[in-house]
Amino acid sequence: MASAETGSTETRRVAVLAYDHVAAFDLGVPSQVFSSATDADDRPLYDVITVTPKGLPVVTSAGFTVSGTSDLSAIRHAHTVVVPGPHRGPALETGSIDPDLATALIDFVEHGGRVMSICTGAFVLAAAGLLNGRKATTHWRFADRFRTIFPLVSLHPDVLFTEDAPVFTSAGAAAGIDLCLHLVRMDAGSRIANRAARRCVVPAWRSGGQAQYIEKPVPDARDVSDTAAARAWLLDNLSEPISVATLAARVHMSERHFTRRFREETGLSVVSWITEQRLARARELLEETGLSIEEIARRSGLGSTANLRTRMSAALGTTPAAYRRAFRVK
DNA sequence: GGGATCTACCGCCACA
DNA sequence: TGTGTGGCGGTAGATC
């Protein structure tokens, strides 16, 4: 767990599943992200291997061959199994997969393993029966097909990733990066996850609840009244009392237009976005400082310890003190 | 725990 | 006619 930053040499094996027609981009994501997570002495926290159903080379969607792989027996020794999405094949078309693969995945989860899917990899997990009754997501373009084939799964096609431990699913390949970083953050804390994100040159923090499809992801640089300026100001003033009216006034918009543009650009309401940023700030302060919980609540803008505790409990299922014990950087 | 109040959100419509 | 923007009002959730 948090011991990585504090000197432990424990490494966790991540087994990435490859098979014929696997999406090449998805396949590279977990290796890149998990291999970028290192401790304070730059030692790797994860050992990433590639696994194929028979241990034989497979051909990706891009046409190149993946070799040097292990067979399914290797996942028994893994901490996390990653299932990238198929580009085509029976999982996508009929919701069926190799019975040996299904058995291996079910056995892995039943013995305490953690699995995550990227993009249409959710079809593989669902075909194995691992998503029945669970929350899941997949690429929004495949949502209708997914619902038709797997009616027992609670599909949330409007989010970046879902968390229904020990099963995690993500939307497109970019959301797969976010989910990998989320798992690193769970395992080793924000500092290590943020450093891994920097190495991958991706945003350090996008929560699972953000929208998959954002109307205007990149603000128009010529538009001086865009909400990006308000968001930048917000991040510098999280500890201050903030209202929508204040923010709208800062960028010379009506409140109505500001809230509308804010949701278009971030996929979240103003309050939801601010709360997420405040929670992220609180987590950083818990990990990296010895400040009192009360002071952290104040500096993060969450106000009171009661509010901080409520927010952390809702978002992470833990308390500030327990979070600090797990992730405090010594 | 319940009521009052405040604030945020969003649908709808009008206007430039 | 289509698009961007602002105002109004109802509803829901948060806070006191």
mmCIF file of C-alpha atoms (C1' of nucleotides) in Angstrom, chain A residues 243-244 256 263 269-271, chain B residues 7-13:
data_model
loop_
_atom_site.group_PDB
_atom_site.id
_atom_site.type_symbol
_atom_site.label_atom_id
_atom_site.label_comp_id
_atom_site.label_asym_id
_atom_site.label_seq_id
_atom_site.Cartn_x
_atom_site.Cartn_y
_atom_site.Cartn_z
ATOM 1 C CA SER A 243 -20.454 31.127 -5.276
ATOM 2 C CA VAL A 244 -21.588 30.670 -8.845
ATOM 3 C CA ARG A 256 -27.168 31.052 -16.366
ATOM 4 C CA ARG A 263 -21.037 21.829 -17.743
ATOM 5 C CA SER A 269 -21.837 21.043 -12.398
ATOM 6 C CA VAL A 270 -19.924 23.904 -10.787
ATOM 7 C CA VAL A 271 -20.420 22.613 -7.259
ATOM 8 C "C1'" DT B 7 -28.408 28.197 -3.316
ATOM 9 C "C1'" DA B 8 -27.597 25.661 -7.433
ATOM 10 C "C1'" DC B 9 -29.341 23.685 -11.401
ATOM 11 C "C1'" DC B 10 -31.878 23.509 -15.530
ATOM 12 C "C1'" DG B 11 -35.896 23.883 -18.842
ATOM 13 C "C1'" DC B 12 -38.008 27.240 -21.375
ATOM 14 C "C1'" DC B 13 -38.437 31.346 -23.852
#
